[in-house]
Every structure is written in structure tokens, then in C-alpha cells.
Coordinates of C-alpha atoms in Angstrom, one line a residue:
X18 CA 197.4 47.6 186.3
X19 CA 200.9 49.2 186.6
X20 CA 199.7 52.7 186.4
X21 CA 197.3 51.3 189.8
X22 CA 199.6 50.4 191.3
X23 CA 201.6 53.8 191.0
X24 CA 198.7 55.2 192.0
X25 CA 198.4 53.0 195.1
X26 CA 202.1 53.4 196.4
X27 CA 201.9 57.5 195.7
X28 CA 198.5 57.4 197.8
X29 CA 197.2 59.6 194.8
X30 CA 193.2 59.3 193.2
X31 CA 192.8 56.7 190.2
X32 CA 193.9 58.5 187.5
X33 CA 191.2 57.6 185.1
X34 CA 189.2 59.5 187.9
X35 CA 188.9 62.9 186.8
X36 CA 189.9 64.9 183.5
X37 CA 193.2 64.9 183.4
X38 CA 194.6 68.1 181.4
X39 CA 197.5 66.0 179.9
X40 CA 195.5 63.7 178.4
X41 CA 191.6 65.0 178.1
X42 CA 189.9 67.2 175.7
X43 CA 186.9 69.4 176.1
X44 CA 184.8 66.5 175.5
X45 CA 185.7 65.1 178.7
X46 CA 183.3 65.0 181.5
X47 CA 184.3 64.3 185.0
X48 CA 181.6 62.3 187.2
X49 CA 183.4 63.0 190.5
X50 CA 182.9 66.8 190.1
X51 CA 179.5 67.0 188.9
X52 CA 177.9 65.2 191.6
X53 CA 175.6 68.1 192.8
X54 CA 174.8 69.6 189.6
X55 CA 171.5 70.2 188.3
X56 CA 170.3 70.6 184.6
X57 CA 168.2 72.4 182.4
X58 CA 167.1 71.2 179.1
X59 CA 165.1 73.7 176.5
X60 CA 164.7 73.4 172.6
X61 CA 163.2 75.9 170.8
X62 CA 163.0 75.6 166.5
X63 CA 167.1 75.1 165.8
X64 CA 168.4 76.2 169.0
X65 CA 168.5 74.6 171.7
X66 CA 170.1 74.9 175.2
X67 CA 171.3 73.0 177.8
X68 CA 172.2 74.8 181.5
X69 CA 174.4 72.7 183.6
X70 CA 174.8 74.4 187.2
X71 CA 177.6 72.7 189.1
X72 CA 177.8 73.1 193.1
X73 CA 181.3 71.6 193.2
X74 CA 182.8 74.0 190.6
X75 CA 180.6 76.9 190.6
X76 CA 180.2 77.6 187.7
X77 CA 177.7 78.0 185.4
X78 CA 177.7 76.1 181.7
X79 CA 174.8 77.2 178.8
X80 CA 175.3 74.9 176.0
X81 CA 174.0 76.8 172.8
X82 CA 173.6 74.7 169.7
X83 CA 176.5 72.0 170.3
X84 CA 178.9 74.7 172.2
X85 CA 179.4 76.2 175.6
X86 CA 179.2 79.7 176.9
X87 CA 180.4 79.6 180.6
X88 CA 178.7 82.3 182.6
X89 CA 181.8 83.3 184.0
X90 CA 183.7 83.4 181.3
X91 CA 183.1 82.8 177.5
X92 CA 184.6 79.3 176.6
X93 CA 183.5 77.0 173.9
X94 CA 183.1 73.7 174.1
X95 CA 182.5 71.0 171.7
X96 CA 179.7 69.1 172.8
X97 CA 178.5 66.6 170.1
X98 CA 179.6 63.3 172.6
X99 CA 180.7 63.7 175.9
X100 CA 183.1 61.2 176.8
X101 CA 183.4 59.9 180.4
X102 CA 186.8 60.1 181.9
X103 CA 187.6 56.3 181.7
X104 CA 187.2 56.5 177.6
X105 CA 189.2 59.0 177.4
X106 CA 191.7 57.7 179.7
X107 CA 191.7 55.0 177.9
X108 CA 191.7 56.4 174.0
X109 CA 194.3 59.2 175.0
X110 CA 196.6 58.3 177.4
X111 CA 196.9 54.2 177.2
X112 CA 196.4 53.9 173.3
X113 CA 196.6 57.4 172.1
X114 CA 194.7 57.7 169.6
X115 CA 194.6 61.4 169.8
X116 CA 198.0 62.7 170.2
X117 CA 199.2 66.2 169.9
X118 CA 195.8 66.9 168.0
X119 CA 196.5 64.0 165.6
X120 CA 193.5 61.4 165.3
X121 CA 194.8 58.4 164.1
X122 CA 192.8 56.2 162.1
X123 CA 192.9 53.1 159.7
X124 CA 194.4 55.3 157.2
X125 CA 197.3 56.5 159.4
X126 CA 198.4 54.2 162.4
X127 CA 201.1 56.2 163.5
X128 CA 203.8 54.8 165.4
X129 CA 204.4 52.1 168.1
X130 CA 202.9 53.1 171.4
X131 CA 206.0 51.6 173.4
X132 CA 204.4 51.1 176.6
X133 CA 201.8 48.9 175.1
X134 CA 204.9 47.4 173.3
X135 CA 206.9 46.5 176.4
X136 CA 203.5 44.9 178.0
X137 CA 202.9 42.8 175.0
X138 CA 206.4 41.8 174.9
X139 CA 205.9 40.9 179.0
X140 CA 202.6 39.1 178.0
X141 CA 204.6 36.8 174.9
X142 CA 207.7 36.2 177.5
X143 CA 205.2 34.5 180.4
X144 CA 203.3 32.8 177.8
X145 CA 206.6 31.4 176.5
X146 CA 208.0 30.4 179.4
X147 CA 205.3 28.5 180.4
X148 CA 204.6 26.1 177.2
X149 CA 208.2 25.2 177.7
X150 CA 207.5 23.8 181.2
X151 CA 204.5 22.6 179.7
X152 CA 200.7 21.8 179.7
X153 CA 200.9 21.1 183.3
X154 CA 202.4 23.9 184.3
X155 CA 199.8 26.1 181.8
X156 CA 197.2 23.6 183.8
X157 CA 198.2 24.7 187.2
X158 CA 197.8 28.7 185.8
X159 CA 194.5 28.2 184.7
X160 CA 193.1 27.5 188.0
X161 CA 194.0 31.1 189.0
X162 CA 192.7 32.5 185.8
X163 CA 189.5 30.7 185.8
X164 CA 188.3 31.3 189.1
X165 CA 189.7 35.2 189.6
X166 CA 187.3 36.4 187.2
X167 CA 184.3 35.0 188.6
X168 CA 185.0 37.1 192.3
X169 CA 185.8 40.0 190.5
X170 CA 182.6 40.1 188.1
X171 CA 180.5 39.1 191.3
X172 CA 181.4 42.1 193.5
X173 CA 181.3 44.8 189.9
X174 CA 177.8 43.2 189.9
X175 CA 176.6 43.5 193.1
X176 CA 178.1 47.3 192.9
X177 CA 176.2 47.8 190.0
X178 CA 173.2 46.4 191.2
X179 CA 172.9 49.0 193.9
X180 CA 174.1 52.5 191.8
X181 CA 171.1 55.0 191.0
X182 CA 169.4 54.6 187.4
X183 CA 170.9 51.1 187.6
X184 CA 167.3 49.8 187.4
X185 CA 167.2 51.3 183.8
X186 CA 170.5 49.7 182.4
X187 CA 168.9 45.9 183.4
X188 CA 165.4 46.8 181.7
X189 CA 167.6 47.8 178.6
X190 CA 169.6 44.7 179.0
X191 CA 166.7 42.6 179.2
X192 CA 163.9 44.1 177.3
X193 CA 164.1 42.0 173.7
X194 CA 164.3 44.4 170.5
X195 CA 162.2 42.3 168.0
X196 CA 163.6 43.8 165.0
X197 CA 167.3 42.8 166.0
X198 CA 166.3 39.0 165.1
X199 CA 166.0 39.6 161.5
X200 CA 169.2 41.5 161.5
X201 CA 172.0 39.5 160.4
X202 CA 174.6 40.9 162.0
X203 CA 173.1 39.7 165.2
X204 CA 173.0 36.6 164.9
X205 CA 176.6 36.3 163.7
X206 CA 178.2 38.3 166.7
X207 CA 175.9 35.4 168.9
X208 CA 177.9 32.8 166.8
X209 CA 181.1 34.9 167.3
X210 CA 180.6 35.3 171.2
X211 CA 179.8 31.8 171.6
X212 CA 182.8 30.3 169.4
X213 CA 184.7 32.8 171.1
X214 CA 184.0 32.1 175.1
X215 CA 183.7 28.5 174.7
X216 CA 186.9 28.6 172.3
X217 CA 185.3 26.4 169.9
X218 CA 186.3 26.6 166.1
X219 CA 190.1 27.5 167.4
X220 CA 191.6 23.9 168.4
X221 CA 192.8 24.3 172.5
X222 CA 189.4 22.4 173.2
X223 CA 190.4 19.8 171.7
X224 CA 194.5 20.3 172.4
X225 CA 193.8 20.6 176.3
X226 CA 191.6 17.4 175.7
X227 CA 193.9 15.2 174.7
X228 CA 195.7 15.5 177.2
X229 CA 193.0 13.7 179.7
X230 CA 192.8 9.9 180.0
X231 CA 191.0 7.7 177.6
X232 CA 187.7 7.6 179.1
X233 CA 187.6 10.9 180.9
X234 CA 184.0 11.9 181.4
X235 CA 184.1 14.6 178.3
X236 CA 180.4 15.1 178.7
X237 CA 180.5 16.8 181.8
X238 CA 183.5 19.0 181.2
X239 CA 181.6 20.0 178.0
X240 CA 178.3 21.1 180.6
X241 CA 180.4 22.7 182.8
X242 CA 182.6 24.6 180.3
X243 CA 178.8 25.5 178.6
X244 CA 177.0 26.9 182.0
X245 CA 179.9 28.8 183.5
X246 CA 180.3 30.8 180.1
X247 CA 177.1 32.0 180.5
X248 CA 176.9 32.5 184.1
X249 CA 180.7 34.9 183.4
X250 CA 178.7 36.1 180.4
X251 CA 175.7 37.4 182.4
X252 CA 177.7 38.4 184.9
X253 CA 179.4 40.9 183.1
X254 CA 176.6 41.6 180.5
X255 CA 174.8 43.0 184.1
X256 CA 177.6 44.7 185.7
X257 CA 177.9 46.4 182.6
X258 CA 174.4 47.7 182.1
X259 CA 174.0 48.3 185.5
X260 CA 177.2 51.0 185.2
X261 CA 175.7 52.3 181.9
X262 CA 172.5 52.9 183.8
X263 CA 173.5 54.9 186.4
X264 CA 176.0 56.8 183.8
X265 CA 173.1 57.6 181.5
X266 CA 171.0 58.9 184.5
X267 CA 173.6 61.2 185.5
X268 CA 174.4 62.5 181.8
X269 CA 170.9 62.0 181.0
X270 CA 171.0 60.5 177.8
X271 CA 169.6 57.3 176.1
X272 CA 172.0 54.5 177.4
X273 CA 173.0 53.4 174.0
X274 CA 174.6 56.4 173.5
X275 CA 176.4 56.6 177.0
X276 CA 179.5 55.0 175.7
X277 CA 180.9 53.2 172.3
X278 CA 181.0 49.8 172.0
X279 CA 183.4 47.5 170.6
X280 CA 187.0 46.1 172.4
X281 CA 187.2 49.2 175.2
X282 CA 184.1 48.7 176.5
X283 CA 185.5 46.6 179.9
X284 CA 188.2 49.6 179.8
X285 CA 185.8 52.4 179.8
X286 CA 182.8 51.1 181.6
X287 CA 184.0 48.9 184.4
X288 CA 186.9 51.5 185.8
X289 CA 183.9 53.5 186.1
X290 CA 182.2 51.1 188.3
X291 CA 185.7 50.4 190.5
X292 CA 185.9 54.1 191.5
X293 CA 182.6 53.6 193.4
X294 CA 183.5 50.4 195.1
X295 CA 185.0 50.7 198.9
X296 CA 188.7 50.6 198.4
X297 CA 189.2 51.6 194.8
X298 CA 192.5 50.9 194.1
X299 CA 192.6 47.5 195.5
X300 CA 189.8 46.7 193.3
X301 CA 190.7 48.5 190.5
X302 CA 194.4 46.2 190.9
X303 CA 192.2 42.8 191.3
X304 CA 190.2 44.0 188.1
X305 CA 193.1 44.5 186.0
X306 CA 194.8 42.0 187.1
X307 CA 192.1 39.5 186.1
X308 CA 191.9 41.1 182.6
X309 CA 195.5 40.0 182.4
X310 CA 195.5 36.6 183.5
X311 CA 192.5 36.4 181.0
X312 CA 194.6 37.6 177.8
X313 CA 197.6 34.9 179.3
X314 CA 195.1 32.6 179.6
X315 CA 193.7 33.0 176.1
X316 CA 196.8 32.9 174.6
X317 CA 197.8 29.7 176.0
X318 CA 194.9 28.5 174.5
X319 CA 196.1 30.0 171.0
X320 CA 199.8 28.3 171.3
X321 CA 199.5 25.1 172.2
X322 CA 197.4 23.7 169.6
X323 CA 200.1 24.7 167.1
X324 CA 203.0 23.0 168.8
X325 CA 200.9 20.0 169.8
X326 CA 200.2 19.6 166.1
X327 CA 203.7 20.4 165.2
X328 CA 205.2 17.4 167.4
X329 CA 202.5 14.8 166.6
X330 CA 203.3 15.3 163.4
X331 CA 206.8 14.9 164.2
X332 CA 207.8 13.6 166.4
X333 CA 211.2 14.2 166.9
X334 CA 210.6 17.8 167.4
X335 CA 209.9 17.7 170.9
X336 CA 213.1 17.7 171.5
X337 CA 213.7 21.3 170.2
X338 CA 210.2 22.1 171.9
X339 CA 212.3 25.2 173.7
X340 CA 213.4 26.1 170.5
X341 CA 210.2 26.0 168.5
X342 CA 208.6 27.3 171.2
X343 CA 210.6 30.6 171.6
X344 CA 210.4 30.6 168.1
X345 CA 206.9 31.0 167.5
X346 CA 206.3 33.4 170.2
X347 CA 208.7 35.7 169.1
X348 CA 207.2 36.1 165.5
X349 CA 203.3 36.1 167.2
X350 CA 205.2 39.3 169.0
X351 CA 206.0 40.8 166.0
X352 CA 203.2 40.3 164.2
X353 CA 201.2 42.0 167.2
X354 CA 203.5 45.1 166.7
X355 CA 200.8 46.6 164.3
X356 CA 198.0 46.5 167.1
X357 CA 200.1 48.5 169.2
X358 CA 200.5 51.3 167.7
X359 CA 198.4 54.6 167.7
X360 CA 195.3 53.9 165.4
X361 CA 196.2 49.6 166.7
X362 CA 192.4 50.0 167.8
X363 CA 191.3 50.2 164.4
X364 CA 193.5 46.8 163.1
X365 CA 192.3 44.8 166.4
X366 CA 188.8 45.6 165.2
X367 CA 189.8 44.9 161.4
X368 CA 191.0 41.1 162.8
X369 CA 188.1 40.3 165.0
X370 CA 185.5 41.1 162.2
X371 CA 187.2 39.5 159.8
X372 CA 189.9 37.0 161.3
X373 CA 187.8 36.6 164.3
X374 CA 184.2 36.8 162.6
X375 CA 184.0 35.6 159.5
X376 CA 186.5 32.7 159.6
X377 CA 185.3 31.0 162.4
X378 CA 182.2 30.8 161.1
X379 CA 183.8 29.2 158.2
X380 CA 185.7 26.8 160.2
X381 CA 182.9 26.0 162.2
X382 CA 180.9 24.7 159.4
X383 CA 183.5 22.6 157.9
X384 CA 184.1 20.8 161.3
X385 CA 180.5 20.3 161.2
X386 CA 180.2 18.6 158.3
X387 CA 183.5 16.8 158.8
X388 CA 182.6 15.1 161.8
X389 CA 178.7 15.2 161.6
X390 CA 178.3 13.9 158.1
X391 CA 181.9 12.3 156.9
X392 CA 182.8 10.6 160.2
X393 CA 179.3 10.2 160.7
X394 CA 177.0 10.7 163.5
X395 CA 176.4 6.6 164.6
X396 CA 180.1 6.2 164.7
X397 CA 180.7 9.2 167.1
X398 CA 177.7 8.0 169.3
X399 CA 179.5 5.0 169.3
X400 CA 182.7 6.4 170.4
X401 CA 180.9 7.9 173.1
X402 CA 179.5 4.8 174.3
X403 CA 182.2 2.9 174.2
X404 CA 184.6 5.8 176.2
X405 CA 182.7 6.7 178.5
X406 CA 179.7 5.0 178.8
X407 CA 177.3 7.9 177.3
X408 CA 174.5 7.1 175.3
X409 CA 173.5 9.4 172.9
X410 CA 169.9 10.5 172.6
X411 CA 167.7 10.8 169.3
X412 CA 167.7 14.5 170.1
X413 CA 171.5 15.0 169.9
X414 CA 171.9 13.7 167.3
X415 CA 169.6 15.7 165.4
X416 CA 171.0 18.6 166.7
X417 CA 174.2 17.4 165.3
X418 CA 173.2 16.3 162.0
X419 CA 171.4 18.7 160.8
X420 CA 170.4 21.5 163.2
X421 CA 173.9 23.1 164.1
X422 CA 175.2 22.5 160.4
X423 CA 172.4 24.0 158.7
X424 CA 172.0 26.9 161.6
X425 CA 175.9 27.7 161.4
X426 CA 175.3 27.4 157.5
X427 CA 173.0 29.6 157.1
X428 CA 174.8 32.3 159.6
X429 CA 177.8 32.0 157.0
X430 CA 175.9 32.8 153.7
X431 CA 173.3 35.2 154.9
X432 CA 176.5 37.2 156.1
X433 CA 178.2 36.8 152.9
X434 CA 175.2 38.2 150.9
X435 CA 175.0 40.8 153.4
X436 CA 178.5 41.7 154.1
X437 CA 179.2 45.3 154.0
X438 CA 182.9 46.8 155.2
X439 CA 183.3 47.9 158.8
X440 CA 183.0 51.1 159.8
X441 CA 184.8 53.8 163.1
X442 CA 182.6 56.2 164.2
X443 CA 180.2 56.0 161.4
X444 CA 182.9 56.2 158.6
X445 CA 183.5 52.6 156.7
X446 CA 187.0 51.5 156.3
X447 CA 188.4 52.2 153.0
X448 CA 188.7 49.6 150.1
X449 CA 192.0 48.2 150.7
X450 CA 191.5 47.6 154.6
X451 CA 188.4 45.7 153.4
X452 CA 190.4 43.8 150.9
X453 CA 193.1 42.7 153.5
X454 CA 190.5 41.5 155.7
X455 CA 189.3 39.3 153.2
X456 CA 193.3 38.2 152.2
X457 CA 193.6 37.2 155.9
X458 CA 190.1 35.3 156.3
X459 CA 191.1 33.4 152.7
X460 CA 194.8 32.8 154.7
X461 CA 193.2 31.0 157.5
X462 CA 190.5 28.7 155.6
X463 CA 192.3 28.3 152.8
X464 CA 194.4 25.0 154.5
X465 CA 191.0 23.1 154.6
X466 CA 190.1 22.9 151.2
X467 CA 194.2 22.7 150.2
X468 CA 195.0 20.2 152.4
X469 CA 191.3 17.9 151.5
X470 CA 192.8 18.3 147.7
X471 CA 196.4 17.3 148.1
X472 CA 195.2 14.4 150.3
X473 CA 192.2 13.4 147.5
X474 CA 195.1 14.0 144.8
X475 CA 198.4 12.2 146.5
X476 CA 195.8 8.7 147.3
X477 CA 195.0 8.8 143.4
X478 CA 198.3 9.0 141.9
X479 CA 199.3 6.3 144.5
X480 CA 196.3 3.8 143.3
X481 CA 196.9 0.9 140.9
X482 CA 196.1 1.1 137.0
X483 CA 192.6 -0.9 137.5
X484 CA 191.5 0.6 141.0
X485 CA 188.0 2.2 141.0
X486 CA 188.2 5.7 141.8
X487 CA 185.1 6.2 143.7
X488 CA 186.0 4.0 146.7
X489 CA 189.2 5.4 147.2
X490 CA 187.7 9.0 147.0
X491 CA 184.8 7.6 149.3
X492 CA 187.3 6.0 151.6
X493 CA 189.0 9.3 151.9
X494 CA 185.7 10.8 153.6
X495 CA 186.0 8.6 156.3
X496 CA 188.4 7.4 159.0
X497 CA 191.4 5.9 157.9
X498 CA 192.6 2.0 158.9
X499 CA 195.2 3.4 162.2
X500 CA 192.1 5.7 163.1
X501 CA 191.6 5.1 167.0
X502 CA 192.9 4.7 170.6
X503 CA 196.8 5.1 170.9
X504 CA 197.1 2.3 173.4
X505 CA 197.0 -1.4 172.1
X506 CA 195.1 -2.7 174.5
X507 CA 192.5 0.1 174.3
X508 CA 192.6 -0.6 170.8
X509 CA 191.7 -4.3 170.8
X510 CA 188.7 -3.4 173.7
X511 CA 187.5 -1.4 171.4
X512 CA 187.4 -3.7 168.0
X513 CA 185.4 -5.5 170.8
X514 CA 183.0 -3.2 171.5
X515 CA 182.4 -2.8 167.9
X516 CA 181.5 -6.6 167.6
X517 CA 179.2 -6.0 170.2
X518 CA 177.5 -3.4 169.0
X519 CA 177.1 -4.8 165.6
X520 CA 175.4 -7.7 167.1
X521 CA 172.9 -5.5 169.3
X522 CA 172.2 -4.1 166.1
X523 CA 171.7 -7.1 164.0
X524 CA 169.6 -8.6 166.7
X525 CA 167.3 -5.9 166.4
X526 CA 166.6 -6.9 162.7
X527 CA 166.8 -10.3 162.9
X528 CA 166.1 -13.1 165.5
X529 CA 169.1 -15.4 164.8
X530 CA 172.0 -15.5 167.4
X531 CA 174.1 -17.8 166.4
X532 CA 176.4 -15.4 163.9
X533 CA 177.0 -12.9 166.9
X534 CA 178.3 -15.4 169.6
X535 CA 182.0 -16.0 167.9
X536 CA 184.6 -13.4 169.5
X537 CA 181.7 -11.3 171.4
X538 CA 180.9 -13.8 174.3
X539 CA 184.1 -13.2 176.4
X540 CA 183.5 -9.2 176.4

């Protein structure tokens, strides 16, 4: 967004615009020159050639087996995968991957890319100074951040929408590939997506949540938070495609192999699209700008659930919430450092399969069958009821008994089975990257089980000579005695509504009245 706005103020092209000496290789190809070329395709046994004829340059390219032959002059040029000028932008100059005709990889991350450094360190100091004003003031950011995106992704749509070949990128988009059903690894980066746009498995659902009042109409937030995930998701699933489209007609290749997937995609697909829209710059500012507000957003979301824990837990330690606050964004800065260096790529890929990935998949079955099958399904129908007047159909509740348990279930182990180590460019990460990623998806499930032990454990040795064991341990899979609304009053409604209900209940067995009418007639 800074280098935009550079760019803006000097009155000078977007820089990811054209191939850039400084930063691009011969790989690097250039949309705003080639215009007004024309093509030539020929294969013959092992040879083949390609004649590119460009108007705007004139000159004359024959590509002979993977390398270039000007007809001018004689210049080879790797040709294996051209790279549009936004990916390499983006790889060379903003993460430098390729420096000095160094690749970094996995193996060798290189240094710290200080630039990215100083913006993370921007990023951490915002965040931070924002959870010490607090949730309200993280509220009032959030309707920036929510609604920016949706403008933005509308007009890179629309823009889309209208480029030549864009007709191709939404039949690719939309034309179902069968065989990618029984493939594994699809169905776990649905999971992934969903867990990950929603922000379910990660707590701020449920942080931000309890911050609204008692009988807050939930189910509605819950729709809405549902719908406009996939209406951003299709959004930018279609601005995307439409951009691929129109970049595989004028490279003509198969779309798929247009550009790489993975974390640059928005970085090397939709600057693309901004250079086409009226008034580049000001969009291209708008676009990044959104991206950012996104990432502070998201890490708002990522925060607060650990101090809100921390100071319900203890209490006392709000008053040092500046303190712990500072505290925990500095070190989250630090531990970020890795990311931002010159192969930091390669680790933000290495923590989304397996931090990001795996884990919450993990985490999402456990809460599952915590509050599906331990608090039980009745009882959180009949917390619904009784907040905010929501009655629960048959349907639901399958869906939460047994259908999302068993579906995230079986996501987890047929990954497991089928887990193989993730791969760059075709070449898989080597043993001990693989075996970090698995230390760091054992560091963040690892507190379930520990903490269900110590709990199971500390209520035993506290249990008299003669106590049974089983009810205690089957106590333990339920809610405790002080489990429910904070408020008193709330409290002694709802011990009400509990009467109540077990009388509806018994009434439908049984015809007798008379042992529900004590202490249920006044509510």
C-alpha cells in the first residue's frame, strides 16, 4: 500500500505494472507491452516452437525447445513458466525470495526482509493499542473492516466480469471436477476455509460473544456471519477466476497453470485486475488497504480470546491488562520474525498446513463432542430456548449430534492415513520441517487432553475414602454445580425455566399434574 502510494504522489505507473529490471528475471512477462502481439504455436517430434511477434516492441521472439532466439538479436530465455509481473513483483521485490541469484527455500530462509519487519511491527503496535482501549474500541474498527472488503471485492468483480476470456475462468470456476470428491485433501481445505472465514475452532466467536447481553438473538448473528462468508467467498472466488481467464487467454495456456496457488494468490492475481480498473492507483490503495484492515482485523480476533481467558481466570489481572497486553504482542512479534524473512513464504505455508490445517480440525472435533455429546444436545436446546426463545428443530440436532461430529471425524482420520509432507514447486519439504509441523500441531492440542486429565485426576485425589469413582468421573463430563448465567437473578429465571420444562416433559408421559404445579405456577 505504501509503495502505492509512492507511486500516486510521484505520478509514476504501478510498479508491479511492467518488468521491472531491478527486480524481474527473464521469466517475467509484461501484459501492458504485449497487447498487440500475435502467436504462433508449432510442434514437431521433440522440438517445438513458439513465435511471439510483438507490435509494441518490435521485435520478434522464436521460442525453440524451452529457450528464446530473438530475431534481432540472439538471447535466451528460460521459458519453462512465465511469470506475470505481479508474481514476480511480489516474490522478488516484496518478499525476495530470489535475491542476488539466491533462491531461498525451507532449507535456507535467509535473513530478515526488514521492510516486511517494520510493517509487521506497525501491524502488532495498532493491534496493541487497541485491546488496551478495549473490545469496544476493537468493535468500532470492525465496522470499517467488515464492510471495506465487500465494495472493494464488488467493483474487482464486476471488472472481471467484463475482461476478454473471462467467460473461460467462470466455466473453470464452476464446472465440478468429479474426481476431486474422493480426494482427501479436498475436503480438508473445505473444512480449513470454513473454520477459517467463519473463525470457528479459534475462540474470538465465542470471546466477541460474550461480550453481548444475555439473551442477544445469537441465532441470527450466526445466519448472518454464515451468508456473508460466502457471499465475500464467491465474490472473490469470481473476481479471481474471472482475472485468470482473461490472463490465460492472453498467455494462452490452461488456466490452472496461469499462476501458483497458495498465500500470494490475492497479491499476484488481483493487482493484475486493478491495473485495468479506471483510476489504478486509487484502487489499487483501496485494495491494499482492505487487505490490511483484514490482517488487523484477524488479529484482533487472535488476541482477545487469550487475554479474555487470562482475566476470567483471574481476575485481578485486569488491572495490568496494559501490561499483559503489550506483553503478549510483543512476543507474537517476535515469534512472527521467522515469516519475514526471505524463504518466510515457505514457514507461513508450513503453519497453515499444519498449525492452521490439521489442528483445527482436531480442535473442531473435540468441541464437537464436548458440547454435542458431554454437555449434551437437550440441554443446549434448552439453553436456547430459555435465552432467546429459539426452539430447536429435530433436524438440528441431528446435524449436531451426529452429522458434524462424525463428518469433521472422518475429515481428521482419513487425512491422517493419508497425510503426506508438503511440498514447493513440486519438491516436498524435507524430514525435519515435517517433523516440526507435527511438534507445533501436538503444541496446540496437546492442552485438551492435559488439561481433561489433570481435571479427572485433581477431583479423584480430592474424593473421600468410600466415594464411587464412576460418578465423580461421570460428573466430570458434564457441567459443573456454578455452571450458568453470571447474574443472580438470571440465574434463579432460569432454575425456573428448568422446572418448567421438566414438567412439559413429564406431562407428555404422564397425565398427572398435580407434581408439576409447586414452584412452576408463578413463572
Amino acid at each position: 500500500m505504501m509503495v502505492t502510494l509512492r507511486a500516486v504522489v510521484l505520478h509514476e505507473p504501478l510498479p508491479w505494472s511492467w518488468c521491472d529490471p531491478q527486480w524481474a528475471n527473464n521469466d517475467c512477462f509484461d501484459r501492458s507491452s504485449s497487447n498487440e502481439s500475435s502467436a504462433m504455436v508449432n510442434s514437431t517430434g521433440e522440438k517445438s516452437w513458439i513465435m511471439l511477434s510483438s507490435m509494441a516492441s518490435n521485435v520478434s521472439w522464436l521460442f525453440v525447445n524451452e529457450s528464446a532466439i530473438s530475431t534481432d538479436s540472439v538471447h535466451w530465455v528460460n521459458t519453462s513458466r512465465q511469470q506475470p509481473s505481479p508474481e514476480q513483483y511480489f516474490e522478488n521485490q516484496v518478499l525476495q525470495i530470489r535475491l542476488n541469484g539466491t533462491e531461498y527455500t525451507i532449507d535456507h530462509l535467509g535473513g530478515i526482509v526488514w521492510p516486511l519487519a517494520v510493517c509487521v511491527l506497525a501491524c502488532w503496535t495498532m493491534v496493541c493499542l487497541g485491546l488496551i482501549k478495549g473490545v469496544e474500541s476493537a468493535g468500532k474498527v470492525v465496522y470499517v473492516t467488515a464492510t471495506l472488503p465487500y465494495v472493494i471485492l464488488f467493483a474487482l468483480m464486476i471488472r472481471g466480469a467484463t475482461l476478454d476470456g473471462a467467460k473461460g475462468g467462470m466455466i473453470f470456476l464452476f464446472t465440478p471436477q468429479w474426481s476431486k470428491l474422493i480426494d482427501i485433501t479436498t475436503w480438508r481445505n473445505a473444512a480449513s476455509q470454513c473454520f477459517y472465514g467463519i473463525s470457528v475452532t479459534n475462540g474470538s466467536l465465542i470471546t466477541f460473544g460474550s461480550y453481548n447481553p444475555f439473551r442477544h438473538k445469537v441465532a441470527k448473528d450466526a445466519l448472518a456471519v454464515c451468508i456473508l462468508d460466502t457471499v465475500a467467498s464467491l465474490m472473490a472466488c469470481v473476481g479471481i477466476f474471472a482475472v485468470l481467464g482473461h490472463l490465460s487467454l492472453q498467455l494462452g495456456v490452461p488456466i490452472e497453470s496461469v499462476s501458483k496457488g497458495g498465500q500470494g494468490l490475492a497479491f499476484a492475481v488481483y493487482p493484475e485486475a486493478l491495473q485495468l480498473l479506471p483510476a489504478p492507483h486509487l484502487w489499487a490503495v483501496l485494495f491494499f488497504l482492505m487487505l490490511f484492515s483484514l490482517g488487523i482485523d484477524s488479529l484482533f480476533g487472535s488476541v482477545e480470546p487469550i487475554l479474555t481467558s487470562l482475566f476470567d481466570q483471574f481476575p485481578r489481572q485486569r488491572q495490568h491488562k496494559a501490561k499483559w497486553t503489550i506483553g503478549f504482542c510483543a512476543a507474537f512479534f517476535l515469534l512472527t520474525l521467522p515469516c519475514v524473512t526471505h524463504g518466510g513464504l515457505y514457514v507461513i505455508d508450513l503453519l497453515d498446513t499444519y498449525g492452521g490445517g490439521i489442528s483445527l480440525l482436531i480442535i473442531a472435533t473435540s468441541e464437537s463432542l464436548a458440547v454435542f455429546w458431554m454437555y449434551g444436545v437437550d440441554r443446549l436446546a434448552q439453553d436456547f430456548l430459555f435465552m432467546m426463545a429459539y426452539k430447536s428443530s429435530v433436524i438440528l440436532k441431528i446435524c449436531w449430534k451426529y452429522i458434524t461430529p462424525i463428518l469433521i471425524a472422518c475429515i481428521l482420520l482419513a487425512s491422517l492415513l493419508t497425510h503426506q509432507p508438503i511440498s514447493a514447486s513440486g519438491k516436498p519439504y524435507p524430514a525435519w520441517a515435517d517433523g516440526l509441523g507435527w511438534t507445533l500441531v501436538f503444541a496446540i492440542v496437546l492442552p485438551i487432553p492435559t488439561w481433561a486429565i489433570c481435571t479427572v485426576v485433581h477431583r479423584l485425589l480430592l474424593r473421600h475414602h468410600k466415594e464411587p469413582i464412576k460418578p465423580i468421573v461421570d460428573g466430570l463430563m458434564g457441567p459443573g454445580a456454578k455452571w450458568g448465567p453470571a447474574d443472580d437473578v438470571v440465574w434463579q429465571e432460569r432454575e425456573q425455566f428448568r422446572l418448567v420444562d421438566a414438567c412439559d416433559r413429564q406431562l407428555k408421559k404422564s397425565t398427572e399434574t398435580s407434581k408439576c404445579d409447586d414452584g412452576v405456577g408463578k413463572f
